[in-house]
């Protein structure tokens, strides 16, 4: 390597070195207006440097000076004069200056936004300040959203978590979050990055709140879908919708609106309707031997009828003195009758949703009560449980069944039933799972 090559390498200046030289020169100059156009470039006469390093240095210096002048959204005549001379001495053309001004504007907007949302709130005054900043620098919305994307997502995440402090996310809260995400250009891809803890519990609480009302309204399914979307719980959505559909049927049954089926295998009595036809294995122990019969259980308006290949029997509801429903691997109902045939176990065949047994339970219990004159026709009384009461009971009971500690299929239960004078109050409400709640009301 020659001496000239060594000298070239050791004297080549980088962007930071050039920037430091220019900074010192500008700071020590007593009158920038009197300095020649080559004032700064002459400082580099005896040094090697790349054009790219020169442009990086001059751009950084201008950005710093322009930032100090424009950060209060006002540029005085003195500051205007300073910028004019700095642009001349740095040899910046108009196109570069416009670009650098815009970059600084985005930096200032980003700083204002960070300061505004640091307390977890964006006030009207702070939003006005941001709007003035965008207008002052002529900032485009897409560039603003890109500049503040990380801070905006963090702010959105904070507001979402804060809204979920009570375990619920109301329609109003979701609307506000949707407006916020749209205002700051947060995409679905951005929002999917958020991790929301206790998603299962949040959806369970929302479903319990709907079910406590005693009826499913038109917008409830859309609310659950929106909630799942907001908390990134689409993987949990299908069972929630199934649960909602199940309770829609349950509430109709409680009003006396049972489903109607057609069947040629079930001979209806005058005025009787068929409500269910399910494949069943009937089990009965006779002389210490367990006998099993496969067939169909027909649930009619006046009686239950089992039709097997070789044997059949029927049970009138008034003859049932005890009925149990067991939610095991193979769901079943167990009948005890006061007279006649039909006592034994009825196991659902095949792969079935346990929810069908819950629906069947509601229907049979309704028909038993009806046979004894305990069910009135017409609209049933539904008592709304206020949000604050539901929230207090939910957190008091830890979002779990107070009997078996289950965390799924939860319902609000009146300890003393409304029909017996119980009130819809925190003290008279408890969280029960579907199984425990059904067992609690099994007495006929």
XYZ file of C-alpha atoms in Angstrom, residues 318 365-377:
14
model
C -97.763 -37.257 35.192
C -89.313 -30.561 32.555
C -91.664 -28.038 30.959
C -94.009 -30.822 29.791
C -93.978 -32.432 33.244
C -94.892 -29.140 34.896
C -97.528 -28.531 32.250
C -99.093 -31.954 32.922
C -99.475 -30.913 36.558
C -100.926 -27.502 35.762
C -97.818 -25.631 36.891
C -97.122 -23.908 33.558
C -99.108 -20.899 32.401
C -99.579 -20.126 28.763
